[in-house]
Amino acid sequence: MSTPSRKVVITAFGDLSTLSVVKSTIPDPPKDHVQVRTFYSGFSGTDINMRLGRYPMQKKAPFTPGYSLVGKVLKNGPGCSQFRLGDIVACLTVYDAQSDYANLPQRYLIPVPDGTDLQQATALIADWSTAYGLAINTGRVSSGQKVFVHGISGAVGYATMVLCQSRGAEVYGTCSEKNFAAIKKLGATPFAYTDKNWIQSLQSLGGADLVFDPLGFESWDESYSILSPTGHLLGYGGNLATLTGQAERSVLWPTIKLLARNLSFCWKKTTFFYITRDSTSFRPDLEKMFEMQRKGEITVPIKAVFDMENIKTAHESWSKATGLGSFLVKVSDP
């Protein structure tokens, strides 16, 4: 039996004209799948890159975007009994979250504990899980380290800052000057990315122990230059061209170049990070952060929430909005 549903569709790769919200239907969930009514979908630079056709190994258009969601279980497909109807669940979907309903593999659904703020929970799934994987699992940040975070006022950048500070690190980073005051109030030291003063400043301090860089290309070279003699660069994303309006470029050569430096006789190193729901650490890390949010140990700032019908405004606002934290798309009322 099919159910009427609205969904966002990227009809082709390109500008905002390729975005539309359409009426469709969704079939009952197949074997080992659960149908979820979406409350909130995450929204990030991934959405922009997918619309432009720049996301690594992405689907061909047309498709429905939405990398993560929080919603309510509506139907269990054959072979599914883990969740009751009405249970609130989270999922790193990769696609299809910007839709009234989604049929999702049961094995990727994670219960959202009672008392968890649902907007904050949505941001935890991709934005904060990425930061946790970067800072805690891969970077292994520790007390007394100097850490540099590009995009420190953004979703992943903010989360990385908070998690590093929670381990006793001293945090520096780049962001828009309109967010300097807010970042200083939180105890970090902000720099403007464009004037490059951050390079000399960090070098004069002896370099950073960890640098988190989602920009790629020339930025990875600059970030490598501010590492301490034993520093660790963690690259993820590749958003420089998207943010600056440059033509699409491949990150393959910049990636190979930095990995080749790992083979040289020095203590600096580079690691490239990619979040995946198949990681053995993904579920326990997210469950841990749900509990931290529920107990008030972390607060997840939400920069803006856009109704799904206003998806073009979300895309327009991604690199322009003032404030700290994550963007969300509201699909339906909880």
GROMACS .gro file of C-alpha atoms in nm:
model
  334
    1MET     CA    1   0.000   0.000   0.000
    2SER     CA    2   0.143   0.338  -0.099
    3THR     CA    3   0.131   0.649   0.122
    4PRO     CA    4   0.119   1.007  -0.013
    5SER     CA    5   0.440   1.194   0.066
    6ARG     CA    6   0.619   1.521  -0.008
    7LYS     CA    7   0.990   1.522  -0.073
    8VAL     CA    8   1.274   1.744  -0.191
    9VAL     CA    9   1.418   1.646  -0.527
   10ILE     CA   10   1.743   1.756  -0.687
   11THR     CA   11   1.641   1.720  -1.051
   12ALA     CA   12   1.985   1.788  -1.198
   13PHE     CA   13   2.322   1.919  -1.083
   14GLY     CA   14   2.339   2.298  -1.077
   15ASP     CA   15   2.190   2.612  -0.924
   16LEU     CA   16   1.882   2.660  -0.707
   17SER     CA   17   1.651   2.602  -1.001
   18THR     CA   18   1.732   2.230  -0.975
   19LEU     CA   19   1.561   2.210  -0.634
   20SER     CA   20   1.192   2.134  -0.599
   21VAL     CA   21   0.946   1.997  -0.345
   22VAL     CA   22   0.718   1.741  -0.510
   23LYS     CA   23   0.421   1.527  -0.414
   24SER     CA   24   0.481   1.158  -0.448
   25THR     CA   25   0.401   0.827  -0.282
   26ILE     CA   26   0.607   0.581  -0.081
   27PRO     CA   27   0.540   0.205  -0.072
   28ASP     CA   28   0.525  -0.001   0.244
   29PRO     CA   29   0.869  -0.083   0.384
   30PRO     CA   30   1.038  -0.387   0.230
   31LYS     CA   31   1.201  -0.671   0.421
   32ASP     CA   32   1.432  -0.556   0.704
   33HIS     CA   33   1.323  -0.193   0.660
   34VAL     CA   34   1.121   0.041   0.881
   35GLN     CA   35   0.907   0.331   0.760
   36VAL     CA   36   0.980   0.650   0.952
   37ARG     CA   37   0.788   0.976   0.952
   38THR     CA   38   1.052   1.248   0.943
   39PHE     CA   39   1.043   1.533   1.195
   40TYR     CA   40   1.378   1.699   1.122
   41SER     CA   41   1.650   1.647   0.864
   42GLY     CA   42   2.005   1.766   0.899
   43PHE     CA   43   2.134   2.026   0.653
   44SER     CA   44   2.496   2.109   0.578
   45GLY     CA   45   2.756   2.172   0.312
   46THR     CA   46   2.694   1.817   0.196
   47ASP     CA   47   2.354   1.929   0.066
   48ILE     CA   48   2.518   2.210  -0.130
   49ASN     CA   49   2.784   1.983  -0.274
   50MET     CA   50   2.528   1.719  -0.369
   51ARG     CA   51   2.321   1.979  -0.552
   52LEU     CA   52   2.632   2.085  -0.742
   53GLY     CA   53   2.730   1.725  -0.813
   54ARG     CA   54   3.054   1.757  -0.615
   55TYR     CA   55   2.999   1.508  -0.335
   56PRO     CA   56   3.227   1.202  -0.359
   57MET     CA   57   3.064   0.897  -0.516
   58GLN     CA   58   2.717   1.046  -0.494
   59LYS     CA   59   2.402   0.932  -0.671
   60LYS     CA   60   2.312   1.062  -1.012
   61ALA     CA   61   2.023   1.309  -1.028
   62PRO     CA   62   1.732   1.299  -0.971
   63PHE     CA   63   1.737   1.204  -0.602
   64THR     CA   64   1.613   1.318  -0.261
   65PRO     CA   65   1.883   1.463  -0.032
   66GLY     CA   66   1.900   1.466   0.346
   67TYR     CA   67   2.194   1.306   0.527
   68SER     CA   68   2.030   1.244   0.865
   69LEU     CA   69   1.693   1.249   1.036
   70VAL     CA   70   1.499   1.214   1.356
   71GLY     CA   71   1.146   1.080   1.324
   72LYS     CA   72   0.879   0.838   1.442
   73VAL     CA   73   0.837   0.473   1.349
   74LEU     CA   74   0.517   0.423   1.146
   75LYS     CA   75   0.544   0.078   0.993
   76ASN     CA   76   0.767  -0.227   1.034
   77GLY     CA   77   0.855  -0.423   0.724
   78PRO     CA   78   0.881  -0.803   0.714
   79GLY     CA   79   1.146  -0.928   0.955
   80CYS     CA   80   1.145  -0.612   1.170
   81SER     CA   81   1.051  -0.625   1.537
   82GLN     CA   82   1.317  -0.415   1.712
   83PHE     CA   83   1.102  -0.100   1.725
   84ARG     CA   84   0.743  -0.037   1.828
   85LEU     CA   85   0.517   0.194   1.632
   86GLY     CA   86   0.561   0.546   1.767
   87ASP     CA   87   0.922   0.499   1.880
   88ILE     CA   88   1.144   0.801   1.814
   89VAL     CA   89   1.455   0.707   1.618
   90ALA     CA   90   1.759   0.866   1.457
   91CYS     CA   91   1.935   0.761   1.139
   92LEU     CA   92   2.237   0.862   0.933
   93THR     CA   93   2.049   0.813   0.607
   94VAL     CA   94   2.296   0.969   0.355
   95TYR     CA   95   1.994   1.030   0.126
   96ASP     CA   96   1.614   1.062   0.151
   97ALA     CA   97   1.580   1.242   0.487
   98GLN     CA   98   1.414   1.547   0.329
   99SER     CA   99   1.091   1.360   0.276
  100ASP     CA  100   0.772   1.313   0.479
  101TYR     CA  101   0.845   0.942   0.505
  102ALA     CA  102   1.149   0.723   0.449
  103ASN     CA  103   1.194   0.346   0.436
  104LEU     CA  104   1.519   0.279   0.621
  105PRO     CA  105   1.719  -0.034   0.707
  106GLN     CA  106   1.633  -0.135   1.062
  107ARG     CA  107   2.000  -0.197   1.144
  108TYR     CA  108   2.083   0.173   1.100
  109LEU     CA  109   1.809   0.307   1.328
  110ILE     CA  110   1.912   0.427   1.674
  111PRO     CA  111   1.658   0.496   1.951
  112VAL     CA  112   1.640   0.856   2.073
  113PRO     CA  113   1.610   0.852   2.454
  114ASP     CA  114   1.311   1.014   2.622
  115GLY     CA  115   1.390   1.370   2.725
  116THR     CA  116   1.629   1.436   2.438
  117ASP     CA  117   1.573   1.760   2.250
  118LEU     CA  118   1.481   1.645   1.899
  119GLN     CA  119   1.640   1.936   1.713
  120GLN     CA  120   1.964   1.890   1.903
  121ALA     CA  121   1.945   1.515   1.849
  122THR     CA  122   1.925   1.571   1.473
  123ALA     CA  123   2.239   1.783   1.476
  124LEU     CA  124   2.421   1.520   1.681
  125ILE     CA  125   2.373   1.250   1.415
  126ALA     CA  126   2.604   1.389   1.145
  127ASP     CA  127   2.755   1.719   1.266
  128TRP     CA  128   2.858   1.617   1.615
  129SER     CA  129   2.933   1.256   1.524
  130THR     CA  130   3.178   1.388   1.265
  131ALA     CA  131   3.337   1.611   1.528
  132TYR     CA  132   3.354   1.325   1.778
  133GLY     CA  133   3.519   1.099   1.523
  134LEU     CA  134   3.767   1.371   1.434
  135ALA     CA  135   3.861   1.504   1.777
  136ILE     CA  136   3.814   1.212   2.014
  137ASN     CA  137   3.860   0.893   1.811
  138THR     CA  138   4.109   1.004   1.544
  139GLY     CA  139   4.283   1.313   1.683
  140ARG     CA  140   4.280   1.180   2.041
  141VAL     CA  141   4.287   1.534   2.171
  142SER     CA  142   4.430   1.575   2.519
  143SER     CA  143   4.477   1.837   2.787
  144GLY     CA  144   4.727   2.114   2.714
  145GLN     CA  145   4.730   2.068   2.338
  146LYS     CA  146   4.694   2.360   2.098
  147VAL     CA  147   4.416   2.289   1.849
  148PHE     CA  148   4.320   2.483   1.535
  149VAL     CA  149   3.970   2.447   1.387
  150HIS     CA  150   3.869   2.591   1.049
  151GLY     CA  151   3.506   2.700   1.038
  152ILE     CA  152   3.488   2.715   1.416
  153SER     CA  153   3.146   2.882   1.417
  154GLY     CA  154   2.993   2.621   1.185
  155ALA     CA  155   2.819   2.298   1.276
  156VAL     CA  156   3.114   2.056   1.282
  157GLY     CA  157   3.364   2.326   1.375
  158TYR     CA  158   3.167   2.437   1.679
  159ALA     CA  159   3.122   2.078   1.795
  160THR     CA  160   3.495   2.012   1.748
  161MET     CA  161   3.578   2.320   1.955
  162VAL     CA  162   3.349   2.213   2.241
  163LEU     CA  163   3.477   1.854   2.245
  164CYS     CA  164   3.841   1.967   2.238
  165GLN     CA  165   3.781   2.215   2.520
  166SER     CA  166   3.612   1.941   2.722
  167ARG     CA  167   3.943   1.751   2.707
  168GLY     CA  168   4.142   2.055   2.821
  169ALA     CA  169   4.278   2.174   2.486
  170GLU     CA  170   4.347   2.536   2.394
  171VAL     CA  171   4.144   2.615   2.083
  172TYR     CA  172   4.207   2.855   1.796
  173GLY     CA  173   4.024   2.875   1.464
  174THR     CA  174   3.893   3.065   1.166
  175CYS     CA  175   3.546   3.207   1.117
  176SER     CA  176   3.363   3.512   0.989
  177GLU     CA  177   3.446   3.829   1.181
  178LYS     CA  178   3.076   3.872   1.264
  179ASN     CA  179   3.112   3.565   1.489
  180PHE     CA  180   3.438   3.669   1.663
  181ALA     CA  181   3.268   3.798   1.979
  182ALA     CA  182   3.066   3.481   2.029
  183ILE     CA  183   3.372   3.258   1.980
  184LYS     CA  184   3.583   3.466   2.221
  185LYS     CA  185   3.306   3.443   2.480
  186LEU     CA  186   3.333   3.065   2.457
  187GLY     CA  187   3.704   3.078   2.536
  188ALA     CA  188   3.854   3.019   2.190
  189THR     CA  189   4.069   3.251   1.978
  190PRO     CA  190   3.922   3.339   1.635
  191PHE     CA  191   4.101   3.454   1.319
  192ALA     CA  192   3.975   3.565   0.980
  193TYR     CA  193   4.059   3.298   0.724
  194THR     CA  194   4.118   3.539   0.437
  195ASP     CA  195   4.394   3.763   0.580
  196LYS     CA  196   4.612   3.460   0.667
  197ASN     CA  197   4.733   3.617   0.993
  198TRP     CA  198   4.650   3.287   1.159
  199ILE     CA  199   4.944   3.122   0.985
  200GLN     CA  200   5.213   3.344   1.137
  201SER     CA  201   5.033   3.360   1.472
  202LEU     CA  202   5.024   2.982   1.515
  203GLN     CA  203   5.378   2.939   1.387
  204SER     CA  204   5.498   3.194   1.644
  205LEU     CA  205   5.333   2.983   1.916
  206GLY     CA  206   5.527   2.675   1.808
  207GLY     CA  207   5.251   2.532   1.591
  208ALA     CA  208   4.930   2.343   1.653
  209ASP     CA  209   4.917   1.987   1.780
  210LEU     CA  210   4.595   1.923   1.586
  211VAL     CA  211   4.445   2.106   1.287
  212PHE     CA  212   4.094   2.025   1.163
  213ASP     CA  213   4.042   2.140   0.802
  214PRO     CA  214   3.723   2.083   0.598
  215LEU     CA  215   3.830   2.313   0.314
  216GLY     CA  216   4.092   2.118   0.122
  217PHE     CA  217   4.318   2.218  -0.166
  218GLU     CA  218   4.548   2.513  -0.077
  219SER     CA  219   4.402   2.527   0.272
  220TRP     CA  220   4.540   2.184   0.354
  221ASP     CA  221   4.889   2.305   0.260
  222GLU     CA  222   4.847   2.614   0.479
  223SER     CA  223   4.715   2.403   0.766
  224TYR     CA  224   5.009   2.167   0.734
  225SER     CA  225   5.241   2.467   0.763
  226ILE     CA  226   5.110   2.555   1.110
  227LEU     CA  227   5.159   2.209   1.258
  228SER     CA  228   5.398   2.166   1.546
  229PRO     CA  229   5.693   1.933   1.477
  230THR     CA  230   5.474   1.640   1.591
  231GLY     CA  231   5.141   1.785   1.474
  232HIS     CA  232   4.850   1.604   1.314
  233LEU     CA  233   4.639   1.745   1.029
  234LEU     CA  234   4.289   1.599   0.999
  235GLY     CA  235   4.130   1.670   0.663
  236TYR     CA  236   3.765   1.616   0.583
  237GLY     CA  237   3.528   1.762   0.328
  238GLY     CA  238   3.678   1.969   0.050
  239ASN     CA  239   3.454   2.273   0.065
  240LEU     CA  240   3.691   2.550  -0.044
  241ALA     CA  241   3.566   2.569  -0.402
  242THR     CA  242   3.202   2.558  -0.294
  243LEU     CA  243   3.246   2.836  -0.038
  244THR     CA  244   3.441   3.063  -0.272
  245GLY     CA  245   3.242   2.996  -0.587
  246GLN     CA  246   3.540   2.845  -0.769
  247ALA     CA  247   3.513   2.587  -1.043
  248GLU     CA  248   3.501   2.224  -0.935
  249ARG     CA  249   3.839   2.064  -0.871
  250SER     CA  250   3.944   1.716  -0.774
  251VAL     CA  251   4.084   1.665  -0.423
  252LEU     CA  252   4.275   1.357  -0.540
  253TRP     CA  253   4.613   1.527  -0.597
  254PRO     CA  254   4.606   1.733  -0.275
  255THR     CA  255   4.517   1.415  -0.088
  256ILE     CA  256   4.796   1.210  -0.246
  257LYS     CA  257   5.049   1.487  -0.183
  258LEU     CA  258   4.977   1.501   0.189
  259LEU     CA  259   4.965   1.124   0.232
  260ALA     CA  260   5.303   1.104   0.059
  261ARG     CA  261   5.444   1.335   0.325
  262ASN     CA  262   5.346   1.073   0.583
  263LEU     CA  263   5.620   0.857   0.431
  264SER     CA  264   5.891   1.118   0.489
  265PHE     CA  265   6.122   1.120   0.788
  266CYS     CA  266   5.929   1.364   1.006
  267TRP     CA  267   5.680   1.332   1.290
  268LYS     CA  268   5.404   1.538   1.129
  269LYS     CA  269   5.119   1.340   0.979
  270THR     CA  270   4.790   1.379   0.791
  271THR     CA  271   4.473   1.173   0.828
  272PHE     CA  272   4.158   1.204   0.616
  273PHE     CA  273   3.831   1.138   0.794
  274TYR     CA  274   3.495   1.026   0.653
  275ILE     CA  275   3.190   0.955   0.865
  276THR     CA  276   3.015   0.625   0.802
  277ARG     CA  277   2.723   0.457   0.975
  278ASP     CA  278   2.899   0.122   0.927
  279SER     CA  279   3.180   0.220   1.164
  280THR     CA  280   3.179   0.012   1.483
  281SER     CA  281   3.215   0.335   1.683
  282PHE     CA  282   2.931   0.530   1.521
  283ARG     CA  283   2.639   0.391   1.722
  284PRO     CA  284   2.804   0.392   2.068
  285ASP     CA  285   2.945   0.742   2.011
  286LEU     CA  286   2.603   0.878   1.912
  287GLU     CA  287   2.434   0.703   2.204
  288LYS     CA  288   2.693   0.858   2.435
  289MET     CA  289   2.623   1.206   2.297
  290PHE     CA  290   2.247   1.158   2.327
  291GLU     CA  291   2.302   1.089   2.695
  292MET     CA  292   2.534   1.388   2.731
  293GLN     CA  293   2.272   1.616   2.574
  294ARG     CA  294   1.992   1.472   2.785
  295LYS     CA  295   2.194   1.533   3.103
  296GLY     CA  296   2.285   1.887   2.997
  297GLU     CA  297   2.655   1.809   2.963
  298ILE     CA  298   2.652   1.948   2.608
  299THR     CA  299   2.424   2.199   2.441
  300VAL     CA  300   2.391   2.184   2.064
  301PRO     CA  301   2.326   2.530   1.914
  302ILE     CA  302   2.088   2.544   1.619
  303LYS     CA  303   2.169   2.830   1.383
  304ALA     CA  304   1.847   2.809   1.179
  305VAL     CA  305   1.554   2.578   1.106
  306PHE     CA  306   1.392   2.592   0.761
  307ASP     CA  307   1.057   2.443   0.665
  308MET     CA  308   1.100   2.188   0.388
  309GLU     CA  309   0.893   2.403   0.153
  310ASN     CA  310   1.165   2.670   0.191
  311ILE     CA  311   1.451   2.441   0.091
  312LYS     CA  312   1.587   2.694  -0.160
  313THR     CA  313   1.624   2.949   0.121
  314ALA     CA  314   1.824   2.695   0.320
  315HIS     CA  315   2.064   2.652   0.030
  316GLU     CA  316   2.094   3.028  -0.017
  317SER     CA  317   2.160   3.087   0.354
  318TRP     CA  318   2.416   2.816   0.424
  319SER     CA  319   2.729   3.030   0.382
  320LYS     CA  320   2.567   3.363   0.478
  321ALA     CA  321   2.383   3.318   0.807
  322THR     CA  322   2.509   3.475   1.128
  323GLY     CA  323   2.540   3.271   1.445
  324LEU     CA  324   2.680   2.942   1.566
  325GLY     CA  325   2.591   2.581   1.511
  326SER     CA  326   2.380   2.364   1.285
  327PHE     CA  327   2.115   2.410   1.018
  328LEU     CA  328   1.806   2.187   1.016
  329VAL     CA  329   1.514   2.127   0.783
  330LYS     CA  330   1.177   2.085   0.953
  331VAL     CA  331   0.973   1.827   0.766
  332SER     CA  332   0.678   1.777   1.000
  333ASP     CA  333   0.565   1.859   1.354
  334PRO     CA  334   0.686   1.618   1.621
   0.00000   0.00000   0.00000
